[in-house]
Amino acid sequence: MDGGYAEYMVAYVDSLSSIPNEISVMEAASLMCAGKTTFSAIKNCKARPGDLVAIQGIGGLGHLAVQFESKAGFLTLAISRGNNKEALARELGALH
Ligand SMILES: NC(=O)c1ccc[n+]([C@@H]2O[C@H](COP(=O)([O-])OP(=O)(O)OC[C@H]3O[C@@H](n4cnc5c(N)ncnc54)[C@H](OP(=O)(O)O)[C@@H]3O)[C@@H](O)[C@H]2O)c1
């Protein structure tokens, strides 16, 4: 929508996320587009907690998806082009 960086804007209500008071604006900023995109994908897919899910690419979105999925109780598989992100992926909650 026009005005995304303005102080006020008009948006569809189902595109909005409520930010709890305990989360600062600085912390919430990192969850905007990347967080909403990955969270929506998890919420709207047919997989349910306990299912095995794979995250392709541990980048800006992928590292959030690994955290959301592992905390929601999915069995999380992180797929990367090398093993240099293995320690990070496991730290974020990936099982494999
Ligand atoms: N950032 C946002 O806020 C945002 C929001 C909505 C949508 N998007 C879209 O989501 C996509 C990912 O964005 P991002 O910010 O997460 O990008 P990113 O940080 O560059 O991460 C993309 C990951 O994809 C993997 N990758 C890159 N080239 C590959 C290749 N040739 N083969 C296999 N894997 C490859 C890499 O993972 P490994 O290094 O682990 O192999 C890389 O870390 C983009 O299309 C972007 O436009 C981004």
PDB file of N, CA and C and ligand atoms in Angstrom:
ATOM      1  N   MET A   1       0.846  -1.199   0.000  1.00  0.00           N
ATOM      2  CA  MET A   1       0.000   0.000   0.000  1.00  0.00           C
ATOM      3  C   MET A   1       0.881   1.249   0.000  1.00  0.00           C
ATOM      4  N   ASP A   2       0.424   2.285  -0.687  1.00  0.00           N
ATOM      5  CA  ASP A   2       1.143   3.562  -0.604  1.00  0.00           C
ATOM      6  C   ASP A   2       1.192   4.010   0.848  1.00  0.00           C
ATOM      7  N   GLY A   3       2.306   4.580   1.236  1.00  0.00           N
ATOM      8  CA  GLY A   3       2.400   5.128   2.591  1.00  0.00           C
ATOM      9  C   GLY A   3       3.017   4.179   3.592  1.00  0.00           C
ATOM     10  N   GLY A   4       3.624   3.085   3.118  1.00  0.00           N
ATOM     11  CA  GLY A   4       4.193   2.101   4.041  1.00  0.00           C
ATOM     12  C   GLY A   4       5.230   2.667   4.990  1.00  0.00           C
ATOM     13  N   TYR A   5       5.898   3.710   4.591  1.00  0.00           N
ATOM     14  CA  TYR A   5       6.909   4.304   5.470  1.00  0.00           C
ATOM     15  C   TYR A   5       6.417   5.594   6.107  1.00  0.00           C
ATOM     16  N   ALA A   6       5.128   5.886   5.969  1.00  0.00           N
ATOM     17  CA  ALA A   6       4.556   7.089   6.573  1.00  0.00           C
ATOM     18  C   ALA A   6       4.187   6.797   8.026  1.00  0.00           C
ATOM     19  N   GLU A   7       3.893   7.855   8.759  1.00  0.00           N
ATOM     20  CA  GLU A   7       3.525   7.671  10.163  1.00  0.00           C
ATOM     21  C   GLU A   7       2.182   6.934  10.281  1.00  0.00           C
ATOM     22  N   TYR A   8       1.275   7.212   9.343  1.00  0.00           N
ATOM     23  CA  TYR A   8      -0.023   6.532   9.324  1.00  0.00           C
ATOM     24  C   TYR A   8      -0.270   5.999   7.923  1.00  0.00           C
ATOM     25  N   MET A   9      -0.963   4.878   7.833  1.00  0.00           N
ATOM     26  CA  MET A   9      -1.303   4.330   6.519  1.00  0.00           C
ATOM     27  C   MET A   9      -2.572   3.493   6.633  1.00  0.00           C
ATOM     28  N   VAL A  10      -3.173   3.197   5.494  1.00  0.00           N
ATOM     29  CA  VAL A  10      -4.349   2.329   5.443  1.00  0.00           C
ATOM     30  C   VAL A  10      -3.870   0.937   5.028  1.00  0.00           C
ATOM     31  N   ALA A  11      -4.363  -0.120   5.701  1.00  0.00           N
ATOM     32  CA  ALA A  11      -3.956  -1.480   5.358  1.00  0.00           C
ATOM     33  C   ALA A  11      -5.107  -2.437   5.578  1.00  0.00           C
ATOM     34  N   TYR A  12      -5.081  -3.567   4.872  1.00  0.00           N
ATOM     35  CA  TYR A  12      -6.065  -4.617   5.119  1.00  0.00           C
ATOM     36  C   TYR A  12      -5.799  -5.209   6.497  1.00  0.00           C
ATOM     37  N   VAL A  13      -6.855  -5.424   7.237  1.00  0.00           N
ATOM     38  CA  VAL A  13      -6.681  -5.890   8.613  1.00  0.00           C
ATOM     39  C   VAL A  13      -6.006  -7.268   8.658  1.00  0.00           C
ATOM     40  N   ASP A  14      -6.257  -8.133   7.672  1.00  0.00           N
ATOM     41  CA  ASP A  14      -5.623  -9.457   7.721  1.00  0.00           C
ATOM     42  C   ASP A  14      -4.160  -9.430   7.292  1.00  0.00           C
ATOM     43  N   SER A  15      -3.652  -8.228   6.952  1.00  0.00           N
ATOM     44  CA  SER A  15      -2.222  -8.093   6.656  1.00  0.00           C
ATOM     45  C   SER A  15      -1.464  -7.547   7.868  1.00  0.00           C
ATOM     46  N   LEU A  16      -2.168  -7.317   8.949  1.00  0.00           N
ATOM     47  CA  LEU A  16      -1.538  -6.689  10.117  1.00  0.00           C
ATOM     48  C   LEU A  16      -1.156  -7.738  11.163  1.00  0.00           C
ATOM     49  N   SER A  17      -0.136  -7.419  11.921  1.00  0.00           N
ATOM     50  CA  SER A  17       0.255  -8.256  13.058  1.00  0.00           C
ATOM     51  C   SER A  17       0.257  -7.387  14.298  1.00  0.00           C
ATOM     52  N   SER A  18      -0.325  -7.902  15.357  1.00  0.00           N
ATOM     53  CA  SER A  18      -0.329  -7.176  16.624  1.00  0.00           C
ATOM     54  C   SER A  18       1.027  -7.353  17.304  1.00  0.00           C
ATOM     55  N   ILE A  19       1.605  -6.273  17.761  1.00  0.00           N
ATOM     56  CA  ILE A  19       2.909  -6.340  18.428  1.00  0.00           C
ATOM     57  C   ILE A  19       2.684  -6.195  19.934  1.00  0.00           C
ATOM     58  N   PRO A  20       3.010  -7.231  20.701  1.00  0.00           N
ATOM     59  CA  PRO A  20       2.809  -7.156  22.153  1.00  0.00           C
ATOM     60  C   PRO A  20       3.639  -6.023  22.764  1.00  0.00           C
ATOM     61  N   ASN A  21       3.137  -5.453  23.850  1.00  0.00           N
ATOM     62  CA  ASN A  21       3.840  -4.341  24.505  1.00  0.00           C
ATOM     63  C   ASN A  21       5.235  -4.733  24.977  1.00  0.00           C
ATOM     64  N   GLU A  22       5.445  -6.026  25.285  1.00  0.00           N
ATOM     65  CA  GLU A  22       6.756  -6.458  25.802  1.00  0.00           C
ATOM     66  C   GLU A  22       7.838  -6.423  24.733  1.00  0.00           C
ATOM     67  N   ILE A  23       7.449  -6.330  23.459  1.00  0.00           N
ATOM     68  CA  ILE A  23       8.436  -6.296  22.381  1.00  0.00           C
ATOM     69  C   ILE A  23       8.656  -4.850  21.953  1.00  0.00           C
ATOM     70  N   SER A  24       9.925  -4.410  21.975  1.00  0.00           N
ATOM     71  CA  SER A  24      10.217  -3.032  21.603  1.00  0.00           C
ATOM     72  C   SER A  24      10.064  -2.847  20.092  1.00  0.00           C
ATOM     73  N   VAL A  25       9.936  -1.588  19.685  1.00  0.00           N
ATOM     74  CA  VAL A  25       9.828  -1.282  18.262  1.00  0.00           C
ATOM     75  C   VAL A  25      11.085  -1.749  17.536  1.00  0.00           C
ATOM     76  N   MET A  26      12.241  -1.600  18.183  1.00  0.00           N
ATOM     77  CA  MET A  26      13.507  -2.029  17.573  1.00  0.00           C
ATOM     78  C   MET A  26      13.509  -3.537  17.317  1.00  0.00           C
ATOM     79  N   GLU A  27      13.020  -4.303  18.278  1.00  0.00           N
ATOM     80  CA  GLU A  27      12.973  -5.760  18.109  1.00  0.00           C
ATOM     81  C   GLU A  27      11.938  -6.148  17.056  1.00  0.00           C
ATOM     82  N   ALA A  28      10.786  -5.489  17.093  1.00  0.00           N
ATOM     83  CA  ALA A  28       9.709  -5.830  16.162  1.00  0.00           C
ATOM     84  C   ALA A  28      10.087  -5.508  14.727  1.00  0.00           C
ATOM     85  N   ALA A  29      10.922  -4.498  14.529  1.00  0.00           N
ATOM     86  CA  ALA A  29      11.281  -4.064  13.176  1.00  0.00           C
ATOM     87  C   ALA A  29      11.883  -5.204  12.363  1.00  0.00           C
ATOM     88  N   SER A  30      12.646  -6.068  13.015  1.00  0.00           N
ATOM     89  CA  SER A  30      13.295  -7.159  12.282  1.00  0.00           C
ATOM     90  C   SER A  30      12.302  -8.246  11.888  1.00  0.00           C
ATOM     91  N   LEU A  31      11.087  -8.192  12.423  1.00  0.00           N
ATOM     92  CA  LEU A  31      10.103  -9.239  12.128  1.00  0.00           C
ATOM     93  C   LEU A  31       9.090  -8.825  11.070  1.00  0.00           C
ATOM     94  N   MET A  32       9.200  -7.631  10.550  1.00  0.00           N
ATOM     95  CA  MET A  32       8.165  -7.117   9.637  1.00  0.00           C
ATOM     96  C   MET A  32       7.952  -8.008   8.421  1.00  0.00           C
ATOM     97  N   CYS A  33       8.460  -7.655   7.279  1.00  0.00           N
ATOM     98  CA  CYS A  33       8.156  -8.405   6.063  1.00  0.00           C
ATOM     99  C   CYS A  33       8.676  -9.842   6.151  1.00  0.00           C
ATOM    100  N   ALA A  34       9.916 -10.005   6.560  1.00  0.00           N
ATOM    101  CA  ALA A  34      10.504 -11.351   6.614  1.00  0.00           C
ATOM    102  C   ALA A  34       9.786 -12.231   7.630  1.00  0.00           C
ATOM    103  N   GLY A  35       9.438 -11.665   8.762  1.00  0.00           N
ATOM    104  CA  GLY A  35       8.762 -12.438   9.807  1.00  0.00           C
ATOM    105  C   GLY A  35       7.352 -12.796   9.420  1.00  0.00           C
ATOM    106  N   LYS A  36       6.626 -11.833   8.894  1.00  0.00           N
ATOM    107  CA  LYS A  36       5.227 -12.072   8.497  1.00  0.00           C
ATOM    108  C   LYS A  36       5.165 -13.092   7.353  1.00  0.00           C
ATOM    109  N   THR A  37       6.096 -12.980   6.421  1.00  0.00           N
ATOM    110  CA  THR A  37       6.108 -13.897   5.274  1.00  0.00           C
ATOM    111  C   THR A  37       6.315 -15.340   5.730  1.00  0.00           C
ATOM    112  N   THR A  38       7.306 -15.557   6.571  1.00  0.00           N
ATOM    113  CA  THR A  38       7.597 -16.927   7.001  1.00  0.00           C
ATOM    114  C   THR A  38       6.520 -17.442   7.957  1.00  0.00           C
ATOM    115  N   PHE A  39       6.054 -16.587   8.855  1.00  0.00           N
ATOM    116  CA  PHE A  39       5.025 -17.018   9.799  1.00  0.00           C
ATOM    117  C   PHE A  39       3.744 -17.404   9.051  1.00  0.00           C
ATOM    118  N   SER A  40       3.360 -16.603   8.056  1.00  0.00           N
ATOM    119  CA  SER A  40       2.158 -16.905   7.276  1.00  0.00           C
ATOM    120  C   SER A  40       2.300 -18.234   6.536  1.00  0.00           C
ATOM    121  N   ALA A  41       3.483 -18.471   5.996  1.00  0.00           N
ATOM    122  CA  ALA A  41       3.699 -19.723   5.262  1.00  0.00           C
ATOM    123  C   ALA A  41       3.486 -20.919   6.179  1.00  0.00           C
ATOM    124  N   ILE A  42       3.999 -20.821   7.389  1.00  0.00           N
ATOM    125  CA  ILE A  42       3.858 -21.923   8.349  1.00  0.00           C
ATOM    126  C   ILE A  42       2.399 -22.062   8.779  1.00  0.00           C
ATOM    127  N   LYS A  43       1.782 -20.934   9.055  1.00  0.00           N
ATOM    128  CA  LYS A  43       0.403 -20.954   9.542  1.00  0.00           C
ATOM    129  C   LYS A  43      -0.558 -21.501   8.484  1.00  0.00           C
ATOM    130  N   ASN A  44      -0.308 -21.194   7.228  1.00  0.00           N
ATOM    131  CA  ASN A  44      -1.247 -21.545   6.169  1.00  0.00           C
ATOM    132  C   ASN A  44      -0.927 -22.846   5.438  1.00  0.00           C
ATOM    133  N   CYS A  45       0.192 -23.495   5.776  1.00  0.00           N
ATOM    134  CA  CYS A  45       0.487 -24.768   5.113  1.00  0.00           C
ATOM    135  C   CYS A  45      -0.256 -25.885   5.853  1.00  0.00           C
ATOM    136  N   LYS A  46      -0.254 -27.072   5.253  1.00  0.00           N
ATOM    137  CA  LYS A  46      -1.024 -28.165   5.856  1.00  0.00           C
ATOM    138  C   LYS A  46      -0.260 -28.884   6.955  1.00  0.00           C
ATOM    139  N   ALA A  47       1.024 -28.591   7.087  1.00  0.00           N
ATOM    140  CA  ALA A  47       1.808 -29.257   8.132  1.00  0.00           C
ATOM    141  C   ALA A  47       1.348 -28.790   9.508  1.00  0.00           C
ATOM    142  N   ARG A  48       1.448 -29.678  10.472  1.00  0.00           N
ATOM    143  CA  ARG A  48       1.047 -29.368  11.843  1.00  0.00           C
ATOM    144  C   ARG A  48       2.185 -29.733  12.801  1.00  0.00           C
ATOM    145  N   PRO A  49       2.207 -29.149  13.999  1.00  0.00           N
ATOM    146  CA  PRO A  49       3.266 -29.482  14.958  1.00  0.00           C
ATOM    147  C   PRO A  49       3.452 -30.992  15.074  1.00  0.00           C
ATOM    148  N   GLY A  50       4.718 -31.396  15.044  1.00  0.00           N
ATOM    149  CA  GLY A  50       5.042 -32.819  15.038  1.00  0.00           C
ATOM    150  C   GLY A  50       5.417 -33.309  13.656  1.00  0.00           C
ATOM    151  N   ASP A  51       4.992 -32.591  12.617  1.00  0.00           N
ATOM    152  CA  ASP A  51       5.348 -32.962  11.247  1.00  0.00           C
ATOM    153  C   ASP A  51       6.778 -32.530  10.930  1.00  0.00           C
ATOM    154  N   LEU A  52       7.389 -33.235   9.981  1.00  0.00           N
ATOM    155  CA  LEU A  52       8.719 -32.863   9.507  1.00  0.00           C
ATOM    156  C   LEU A  52       8.572 -31.781   8.436  1.00  0.00           C
ATOM    157  N   VAL A  53       9.250 -30.674   8.607  1.00  0.00           N
ATOM    158  CA  VAL A  53       9.202 -29.601   7.615  1.00  0.00           C
ATOM    159  C   VAL A  53      10.633 -29.213   7.244  1.00  0.00           C
ATOM    160  N   ALA A  54      10.829 -28.809   5.987  1.00  0.00           N
ATOM    161  CA  ALA A  54      12.154 -28.433   5.513  1.00  0.00           C
ATOM    162  C   ALA A  54      12.184 -26.942   5.186  1.00  0.00           C
ATOM    163  N   ILE A  55      13.260 -26.293   5.537  1.00  0.00           N
ATOM    164  CA  ILE A  55      13.479 -24.891   5.191  1.00  0.00           C
ATOM    165  C   ILE A  55      14.624 -24.846   4.195  1.00  0.00           C
ATOM    166  N   GLN A  56      14.332 -24.377   2.981  1.00  0.00           N
ATOM    167  CA  GLN A  56      15.351 -24.289   1.930  1.00  0.00           C
ATOM    168  C   GLN A  56      16.035 -22.935   1.999  1.00  0.00           C
ATOM    169  N   GLY A  57      17.317 -22.914   2.347  1.00  0.00           N
ATOM    170  CA  GLY A  57      18.098 -21.672   2.401  1.00  0.00           C
ATOM    171  C   GLY A  57      17.987 -20.999   3.754  1.00  0.00           C
ATOM    172  N   ILE A  58      19.128 -20.910   4.439  1.00  0.00           N
ATOM    173  CA  ILE A  58      19.134 -20.316   5.782  1.00  0.00           C
ATOM    174  C   ILE A  58      19.647 -18.889   5.667  1.00  0.00           C
ATOM    175  N   GLY A  59      18.816 -18.053   5.047  1.00  0.00           N
ATOM    176  CA  GLY A  59      19.160 -16.632   4.912  1.00  0.00           C
ATOM    177  C   GLY A  59      18.276 -15.798   5.816  1.00  0.00           C
ATOM    178  N   GLY A  60      17.960 -14.594   5.348  1.00  0.00           N
ATOM    179  CA  GLY A  60      17.148 -13.682   6.146  1.00  0.00           C
ATOM    180  C   GLY A  60      15.803 -14.279   6.530  1.00  0.00           C
ATOM    181  N   LEU A  61      15.110 -14.881   5.572  1.00  0.00           N
ATOM    182  CA  LEU A  61      13.820 -15.503   5.884  1.00  0.00           C
ATOM    183  C   LEU A  61      14.001 -16.873   6.519  1.00  0.00           C
ATOM    184  N   GLY A  62      14.916 -17.647   5.965  1.00  0.00           N
ATOM    185  CA  GLY A  62      15.076 -19.025   6.426  1.00  0.00           C
ATOM    186  C   GLY A  62      15.439 -19.127   7.898  1.00  0.00           C
ATOM    187  N   HIS A  63      16.282 -18.227   8.377  1.00  0.00           N
ATOM    188  CA  HIS A  63      16.684 -18.345   9.784  1.00  0.00           C
ATOM    189  C   HIS A  63      15.528 -17.998  10.725  1.00  0.00           C
ATOM    190  N   LEU A  64      14.569 -17.183  10.236  1.00  0.00           N
ATOM    191  CA  LEU A  64      13.366 -16.926  11.035  1.00  0.00           C
ATOM    192  C   LEU A  64      12.437 -18.133  10.990  1.00  0.00           C
ATOM    193  N   ALA A  65      12.291 -18.724   9.802  1.00  0.00           N
ATOM    194  CA  ALA A  65      11.407 -19.893   9.657  1.00  0.00           C
ATOM    195  C   ALA A  65      11.863 -21.038  10.559  1.00  0.00           C
ATOM    196  N   VAL A  66      13.163 -21.262  10.628  1.00  0.00           N
ATOM    197  CA  VAL A  66      13.678 -22.328  11.501  1.00  0.00           C
ATOM    198  C   VAL A  66      13.257 -22.064  12.949  1.00  0.00           C
ATOM    199  N   GLN A  67      13.363 -20.808  13.379  1.00  0.00           N
ATOM    200  CA  GLN A  67      13.004 -20.482  14.764  1.00  0.00           C
ATOM    201  C   GLN A  67      11.499 -20.629  15.005  1.00  0.00           C
ATOM    202  N   PHE A  68      10.682 -20.122  14.080  1.00  0.00           N
ATOM    203  CA  PHE A  68       9.232 -20.229  14.254  1.00  0.00           C
ATOM    204  C   PHE A  68       8.825 -21.708  14.308  1.00  0.00           C
ATOM    205  N   GLU A  69       9.344 -22.491  13.377  1.00  0.00           N
ATOM    206  CA  GLU A  69       8.917 -23.888  13.284  1.00  0.00           C
ATOM    207  C   GLU A  69       9.357 -24.695  14.484  1.00  0.00           C
ATOM    208  N   SER A  70      10.602 -24.520  14.889  1.00  0.00           N
ATOM    209  CA  SER A  70      11.070 -25.322  16.020  1.00  0.00           C
ATOM    210  C   SER A  70      10.319 -24.946  17.294  1.00  0.00           C
ATOM    211  N   LYS A  71      10.048 -23.667  17.468  1.00  0.00           N
ATOM    212  CA  LYS A  71       9.320 -23.239  18.675  1.00  0.00           C
ATOM    213  C   LYS A  71       7.857 -23.660  18.630  1.00  0.00           C
ATOM    214  N   ALA A  72       7.308 -23.845  17.432  1.00  0.00           N
ATOM    215  CA  ALA A  72       5.912 -24.275  17.299  1.00  0.00           C
ATOM    216  C   ALA A  72       5.785 -25.796  17.382  1.00  0.00           C
ATOM    217  N   GLY A  73       6.912 -26.513  17.488  1.00  0.00           N
ATOM    218  CA  GLY A  73       6.846 -27.956  17.676  1.00  0.00           C
ATOM    219  C   GLY A  73       6.975 -28.785  16.410  1.00  0.00           C
ATOM    220  N   PHE A  74       7.399 -28.171  15.312  1.00  0.00           N
ATOM    221  CA  PHE A  74       7.657 -28.944  14.093  1.00  0.00           C
ATOM    222  C   PHE A  74       9.032 -29.610  14.207  1.00  0.00           C
ATOM    223  N   LEU A  75       9.216 -30.697  13.470  1.00  0.00           N
ATOM    224  CA  LEU A  75      10.536 -31.313  13.351  1.00  0.00           C
ATOM    225  C   LEU A  75      11.199 -30.620  12.173  1.00  0.00           C
ATOM    226  N   THR A  76      12.190 -29.806  12.456  1.00  0.00           N
ATOM    227  CA  THR A  76      12.702 -28.862  11.458  1.00  0.00           C
ATOM    228  C   THR A  76      13.984 -29.343  10.801  1.00  0.00           C
ATOM    229  N   LEU A  77      13.960 -29.345   9.472  1.00  0.00           N
ATOM    230  CA  LEU A  77      15.109 -29.740   8.659  1.00  0.00           C
ATOM    231  C   LEU A  77      15.608 -28.492   7.940  1.00  0.00           C
ATOM    232  N   ALA A  78      16.855 -28.120   8.140  1.00  0.00           N
ATOM    233  CA  ALA A  78      17.422 -26.937   7.486  1.00  0.00           C
ATOM    234  C   ALA A  78      18.270 -27.378   6.299  1.00  0.00           C
ATOM    235  N   ILE A  79      17.969 -26.820   5.120  1.00  0.00           N
ATOM    236  CA  ILE A  79      18.722 -27.167   3.907  1.00  0.00           C
ATOM    237  C   ILE A  79      19.578 -25.978   3.499  1.00  0.00           C
ATOM    238  N   SER A  80      20.876 -26.211   3.328  1.00  0.00           N
ATOM    239  CA  SER A  80      21.791 -25.140   2.973  1.00  0.00           C
ATOM    240  C   SER A  80      22.786 -25.659   1.943  1.00  0.00           C
ATOM    241  N   ARG A  81      23.451 -24.764   1.235  1.00  0.00           N
ATOM    242  CA  ARG A  81      24.372 -25.175   0.180  1.00  0.00           C
ATOM    243  C   ARG A  81      25.688 -25.704   0.719  1.00  0.00           C
ATOM    244  N   GLY A  82      25.956 -25.464   1.970  1.00  0.00           N
ATOM    245  CA  GLY A  82      27.187 -25.971   2.582  1.00  0.00           C
ATOM    246  C   GLY A  82      26.914 -26.267   4.036  1.00  0.00           C
ATOM    247  N   ASN A  83      27.981 -26.551   4.778  1.00  0.00           N
ATOM    248  CA  ASN A  83      27.759 -26.840   6.200  1.00  0.00           C
ATOM    249  C   ASN A  83      28.188 -25.701   7.117  1.00  0.00           C
ATOM    250  N   ASN A  84      28.502 -24.544   6.523  1.00  0.00           N
ATOM    251  CA  ASN A  84      28.979 -23.437   7.369  1.00  0.00           C
ATOM    252  C   ASN A  84      27.879 -22.816   8.231  1.00  0.00           C
ATOM    253  N   LYS A  85      26.618 -23.129   7.932  1.00  0.00           N
ATOM    254  CA  LYS A  85      25.523 -22.605   8.755  1.00  0.00           C
ATOM    255  C   LYS A  85      24.914 -23.681   9.651  1.00  0.00           C
ATOM    256  N   GLU A  86      25.562 -24.848   9.697  1.00  0.00           N
ATOM    257  CA  GLU A  86      24.988 -25.940  10.473  1.00  0.00           C
ATOM    258  C   GLU A  86      24.872 -25.583  11.956  1.00  0.00           C
ATOM    259  N   ALA A  87      25.952 -25.023  12.520  1.00  0.00           N
ATOM    260  CA  ALA A  87      25.918 -24.698  13.954  1.00  0.00           C
ATOM    261  C   ALA A  87      24.821 -23.680  14.240  1.00  0.00           C
ATOM    262  N   LEU A  88      24.698 -22.672  13.385  1.00  0.00           N
ATOM    263  CA  LEU A  88      23.660 -21.654  13.571  1.00  0.00           C
ATOM    264  C   LEU A  88      22.273 -22.291  13.472  1.00  0.00           C
ATOM    265  N   ALA A  89      22.080 -23.125  12.443  1.00  0.00           N
ATOM    266  CA  ALA A  89      20.768 -23.745  12.245  1.00  0.00           C
ATOM    267  C   ALA A  89      20.376 -24.584  13.459  1.00  0.00           C
ATOM    268  N   ARG A  90      21.328 -25.317  13.988  1.00  0.00           N
ATOM    269  CA  ARG A  90      21.024 -26.144  15.171  1.00  0.00           C
ATOM    270  C   ARG A  90      20.746 -25.261  16.385  1.00  0.00           C
ATOM    271  N   GLU A  91      21.520 -24.185  16.511  1.00  0.00           N
ATOM    272  CA  GLU A  91      21.300 -23.250  17.630  1.00  0.00           C
ATOM    273  C   GLU A  91      19.895 -22.635  17.556  1.00  0.00           C
ATOM    274  N   LEU A  92      19.410 -22.408  16.341  1.00  0.00           N
ATOM    275  CA  LEU A  92      18.088 -21.804  16.156  1.00  0.00           C
ATOM    276  C   LEU A  92      16.957 -22.818  16.314  1.00  0.00           C
ATOM    277  N   GLY A  93      17.318 -24.100  16.378  1.00  0.00           N
ATOM    278  CA  GLY A  93      16.287 -25.111  16.637  1.00  0.00           C
ATOM    279  C   GLY A  93      16.149 -26.205  15.603  1.00  0.00           C
ATOM    280  N   ALA A  94      16.977 -26.196  14.548  1.00  0.00           N
ATOM    281  CA  ALA A  94      16.866 -27.262  13.535  1.00  0.00           C
ATOM    282  C   ALA A  94      17.346 -28.594  14.130  1.00  0.00           C
ATOM    283  N   LEU A  95      16.614 -29.659  13.809  1.00  0.00           N
ATOM    284  CA  LEU A  95      17.009 -30.989  14.295  1.00  0.00           C
ATOM    285  C   LEU A  95      17.994 -31.653  13.341  1.00  0.00           C
ATOM    286  N   HIS A  96      17.855 -31.320  12.048  1.00  0.00           N
ATOM    287  CA  HIS A  96      18.713 -31.951  11.029  1.00  0.00           C
ATOM    288  C   HIS A  96      19.277 -30.894  10.114  1.00  0.00           C
TER     289      HIS A  96
HETATM  290  N1  LIG B   1      13.920 -10.185   3.429  1.00  0.00           N
HETATM  291  C1  LIG B   1      12.620  -9.972   3.404  1.00  0.00           C
HETATM  292  O1  LIG B   1      12.077  -9.174   4.220  1.00  0.00           O
HETATM  293  C2  LIG B   1      11.745 -10.706   2.426  1.00  0.00           C
HETATM  294  C3  LIG B   1      10.371 -10.661   2.623  1.00  0.00           C
HETATM  295  C4  LIG B   1       9.530 -11.367   1.758  1.00  0.00           C
HETATM  296  C5  LIG B   1      10.072 -12.104   0.723  1.00  0.00           C
HETATM  297  N2  LIG B   1      11.428 -12.096   0.530  1.00  0.00           N
HETATM  298  C6  LIG B   1      11.942 -12.921  -0.549  1.00  0.00           C
HETATM  299  O2  LIG B   1      12.338 -14.177   0.028  1.00  0.00           O
HETATM  300  C7  LIG B   1      13.491 -14.663  -0.667  1.00  0.00           C
HETATM  301  C8  LIG B   1      14.631 -14.875   0.311  1.00  0.00           C
HETATM  302  O3  LIG B   1      14.944 -13.627   0.903  1.00  0.00           O
HETATM  303  P1  LIG B   1      16.085 -13.528   2.005  1.00  0.00           P
HETATM  304  O4  LIG B   1      16.052 -12.116   2.497  1.00  0.00           O
HETATM  305  O5  LIG B   1      15.919 -14.647   2.988  1.00  0.00           O
HETATM  306  O6  LIG B   1      17.371 -13.746   1.104  1.00  0.00           O
HETATM  307  P2  LIG B   1      18.831 -14.247   1.570  1.00  0.00           P
HETATM  308  O7  LIG B   1      19.140 -13.736   2.952  1.00  0.00           O
HETATM  309  O8  LIG B   1      19.738 -13.924   0.456  1.00  0.00           O
HETATM  310  O9  LIG B   1      18.675 -15.824   1.733  1.00  0.00           O
HETATM  311  C9  LIG B   1      18.414 -16.631   0.598  1.00  0.00           C
HETATM  312  C10 LIG B   1      19.048 -18.000   0.842  1.00  0.00           C
HETATM  313  O10 LIG B   1      18.766 -18.823  -0.278  1.00  0.00           O
HETATM  314  C11 LIG B   1      19.819 -19.740  -0.449  1.00  0.00           C
HETATM  315  N3  LIG B   1      20.291 -19.686  -1.837  1.00  0.00           N
HETATM  316  C12 LIG B   1      20.739 -18.605  -2.518  1.00  0.00           C
HETATM  317  N4  LIG B   1      21.119 -18.968  -3.750  1.00  0.00           N
HETATM  318  C13 LIG B   1      20.865 -20.304  -3.853  1.00  0.00           C
HETATM  319  C14 LIG B   1      21.041 -21.267  -4.882  1.00  0.00           C
HETATM  320  N5  LIG B   1      21.546 -20.927  -6.081  1.00  0.00           N
HETATM  321  N6  LIG B   1      20.678 -22.542  -4.624  1.00  0.00           N
HETATM  322  C15 LIG B   1      20.152 -22.906  -3.422  1.00  0.00           C
HETATM  323  N7  LIG B   1      19.990 -22.047  -2.402  1.00  0.00           N
HETATM  324  C16 LIG B   1      20.342 -20.760  -2.634  1.00  0.00           C
HETATM  325  C17 LIG B   1      20.923 -19.313   0.500  1.00  0.00           C
HETATM  326  O11 LIG B   1      20.882 -20.184   1.618  1.00  0.00           O
HETATM  327  P3  LIG B   1      22.206 -20.950   2.121  1.00  0.00           P
HETATM  328  O12 LIG B   1      23.280 -19.916   2.225  1.00  0.00           O
HETATM  329  O13 LIG B   1      21.780 -21.519   3.449  1.00  0.00           O
HETATM  330  O14 LIG B   1      22.494 -21.996   1.121  1.00  0.00           O
HETATM  331  C18 LIG B   1      20.556 -17.935   0.944  1.00  0.00           C
HETATM  332  O15 LIG B   1      21.008 -17.655   2.252  1.00  0.00           O
HETATM  333  C19 LIG B   1      13.805 -13.630  -1.743  1.00  0.00           C
HETATM  334  O16 LIG B   1      13.205 -14.070  -2.938  1.00  0.00           O
HETATM  335  C20 LIG B   1      13.158 -12.373  -1.234  1.00  0.00           C
HETATM  336  O17 LIG B   1      12.811 -11.501  -2.283  1.00  0.00           O
HETATM  337  C21 LIG B   1      12.263 -11.450   1.389  1.00  0.00           C
END
